Amino acid sequence: MTISDDTISPRDWKSVLRHDVPASLVVFLVAVPLSLGIAVASGAPVAAGLVAAVVGGVVAGALGGSVVQVSGPAAGLSLVVAELVHTYGWRATCAITVMAGLLQLVLGGLKVARAALGVSPAVVHGMLAGVGVVIALSQLHIVLGGSPQRSALENVLELPAQILDNHTHAVMIGVLTIGVLLVWGRIPRLRAVPAPLAALVVATLTAAVAGWDLTKVDLKGGFSSVQGPLMPQGDWHAIAGAVLLVALLAGVESLLTCVASNRLHDGPRADLDRELTAQGVANAVSGALGGLPVSGVVVRTTTNARAGARSRWSTVLHGVWVLLFTTAFAWMIALIPLEALAALLLFIGVQMVNLGHVRNLRSHREMPVYFVTMAGVVLIGLAEGVAIGLGLAALLALRRLAWVSVDVRQAGERRWRVVVTGSLTFLGVPRLTEALRGIPAGSAVELDLHLDFMDNAAFEALHAWRLEHERTGGAIDVDEPHGEWYSGAINGVRLFPARIPPRHDRWWLPWAYRRRSRPMHAGAMHTGTMHAGTGDAGTVDAGSYAVIGADGGDSDGSGSHDDVPVLCEPQGMPDLLEGTREFQRRTAPMVRPLLHRMARKQSPSHLFITCADSRIVPNIITASGPGDLFTLRNIGNLVPRAGAAPADDSVAATIEYAVKVLDVRTITVCGHSGCGAMAALLGEVPDLPALRSWLRHGRQSLARFVAAEPCDDDAGPLDRLCRVNVIQQLDNLRTHPFVDTLVRAGKLELTGLYFDIGAARVHVLEQERFTPVPELRTG
C-alpha cells in the first residue's frame, strides 16, 4: 500500500492499524517533551504547548496539504512568542495567534502559498540558526541554576558569573539530560524509544531517587488551567505588525517543511495552498483554546515518515494521544525537573545551527546571507534579523543579475576577440566601454555576446562603439549564441527574457540552417558586417542570403522565436571553410586538451559501419565523441562477403585493422530509412558503372528480402529492405574467418542498428527484429 491522501477504504484500515498507529505513538513520544520545552522557552504556560500539539495534530493533520507533515509548537517561533508575552501578556498573545491564523486562512484562500517559497532558504536557515543560538544561551542559564536575561548579548555577558555561581543539582541534572540525548541514539537496541523522552524519564527518575532540590514543571489543573484569548491593548500598528510576523513566520516554516516532506515519501505531493489554509485554521483554534502558535515542524515530520506513516491518520492520532495522556497523566508531567527541560532545549538550540546547511549555501555563495541573518536575530531581534537577511539576499540577487564579464584578448595580427558574458545593463556599461577602448582602430573584431539580458543603455553604448569602430575602417563580427538581444534591438523586436526559448548548440545544424537574414539598422549600412545570432564567421553582406523560411515574433509582439531554424540558400558562401573557422573559434579550444592526450594513439571501442548518406552523422545518433568510433562509411553500409566478386579490399582492410590492430570489441552495422542504395536495388540501378558494380554486394540482401514474410509493422518495401540489409551485412561479417573466430570465442560482438530519419529514432536489432531504443527517463 502506498501513502494515501484523504480517503481510506475499509480494506485499508488494516494498513492504518499496522503502520499509522505505531508511527503516531512514536511521534507522540517525541512531541510531548518538545512541546513542554518550547512552552517554557516561550514564556507561556506549559499547558499551552500541549494544546498546540493537540490542535496541530488533529486540526492541521486532518485538513493539511501533506499526508505526513506533523504540526505543533515550533522552536523557531519561541522568540516571537516570548517577546509578545513580555509586551502584551499571555492572553493577548493568544488573541494575536487567532488573528494570525485568520490571516493565514485568507492567504491560503488567495492561493499565494507558493510565493513563500520565494524567500531565500539562506534567510530561513539563518533565522533558525539565530533562534537556536538565542534559545541555547537562555536555557544554559537555567541549566546552571540561574535565570535567563532579556537578550542574547546579556546572556553572554552574564555567563561567566553564572558559571562561577552555579547550582550543583541543576548542573548535574542538565549534564545527565544532555548525556542521555547524545548517547541514546547511538545504541541500536534503544532507538525504539525517542531520545528526548528517554532523557526526561531518566532525569526525572534520577532527581526523584536522589532527592535533588530542583524546580518542577507547573501543570496544575492540566488543560483546565489554560486561559482564553484577550484583545491586546496598545499601539494597533505594533499589534498588526505582530500578527503579520507570526502569520508569515509560521506560514513560511510550515510551507518549507511541507516541501521537504515530499522527499520523505512516494505518496501524493503536498498541496501548499491547502496546507496554508489548514495552518490558518489550526492557529485560530489553538489561540482560541489558549495554545501556542502552530506550524509544521521538521523533527516531528521526519520522525513520522521514518516511523512508517502511510496516511494523515498518524498525524491526527498523535494529537489524540497527547490529549489523552495530558488528561489522564498530568501528574506525571508535573514531576519533570524544569532544568531537564532547559537542557533539552539547549540541545535542540545547538542542533538548529545546522552545518550541513552552511555547506550547501557555500556552493551557491549565500553564506553571507546566512551569517548576517543569524547575527541579526541574535544581536538585534528576530524580525529585524530576518528583514536584514532579506535585504542582503535581494542586494546579492540584484548584483548577480547585473553581473557581466568582458574579456578582450588579441587573436592575431590586427585581430581581436571580445567575449561578453552575463546580463549587460547600464551598471555594466562603464566596464564594457573601458574594455572596448583598448581595441585599436581599424582592427577586425570577433564580438561574442553570451547574454541573458541587454537593456537599452547597454545596447546604445555597444552600438555606438560598433558604428565608430567600423567608421574608422574596422570590421566587427557579432555572434549571439544564447539570444538575439543585439540584433533584436537593431530590428526593433521587443524581447522578453522569460519568453525567449533556449537556442540549440549549433555545431550539429547544417550550414544552411545556421544562416539568417539580418536586416541592418539604418545607420549601419556600410562596410562593416554583423553576424548576430549565427555561428558563421567571416564578412558577409546582410543581403547575401535568400530567405526560404522565417521565424518571426509571436502574435502578441513578444518577439519570441519558434524553436525551428531558418533555412537559407547559400549564394557563393564557402561553407566548408566557414565551418572550419567556426570549429577553430568555438570548438577547438574546448576539445584541444582531449585531442592532445590522444594525438599519438587511438583506442576506439567500436567499429561503426554505416551509410555514406549525408543525413547520417554517427556522432550525433550515438552521442559519441573523438576517439569513440572507428567509422567505415560506404553506399548502402555494405560489407562484401569474403572472396566476393568483384573483390573489395577497402572494407576488409578496415575490418582487419579495427579488430587486429585497434582491438575493438564491437562491430556495429547501422542502416537507415529511405536508403538510396536499397532503392536502387529495388528498382533499376542508375547507369553508373562503378555504382552498378558496387551494388552487386547487396544482392544477398535483396534475395533475403524477397524470401522474407512482410511484418505487421511494415513501413513499406524500401524501409523493410533497409532493415533486412543490416541483418544480411552482419551475416556477411561472419564470412570473414578472423571475425567469426572472435565471435565464437566471445571476444567480439556484432550488433545492428537502424535509424529512422523522419522520426529521429534509433532502433536496435534483437533476435532478427528491430525495436526502438528506450528513452532515458529522469526525475
Coordinates of C-alpha atoms in Angstrom, one line a residue, residues 120 122 361-369 392-405 421-425 427 452:
S120 CA 15.7 32.7 0.3
A122 CA 19.6 31.2 3.4
L361 CA 24.9 27.5 0.9
R362 CA 28.6 27.8 0.4
S363 CA 28.4 26.4 -3.1
H364 CA 25.8 29.0 -4.0
R365 CA 27.7 31.8 -2.4
E366 CA 24.9 32.6 0.0
M367 CA 26.8 32.2 3.3
P368 CA 26.9 36.0 3.9
V369 CA 23.1 36.0 3.9
L392 CA 21.0 41.4 1.8
A393 CA 19.7 38.5 -0.2
A394 CA 17.9 40.9 -2.5
L395 CA 21.1 43.0 -3.0
L396 CA 23.1 39.9 -3.8
A397 CA 20.5 38.8 -6.3
L398 CA 20.5 42.2 -8.0
R399 CA 24.3 42.1 -8.1
R400 CA 24.3 38.7 -9.7
L401 CA 21.6 39.6 -12.2
A402 CA 23.6 42.7 -13.2
W403 CA 26.9 40.8 -13.3
V404 CA 28.8 41.0 -16.6
S405 CA 32.2 39.8 -17.7
T421 CA 29.0 37.2 -20.6
G422 CA 26.1 37.8 -18.2
S423 CA 23.5 40.5 -18.0
L424 CA 24.5 43.6 -19.9
T425 CA 22.8 46.5 -18.2
L427 CA 25.5 49.0 -14.5
D452 CA 20.7 36.6 -20.9

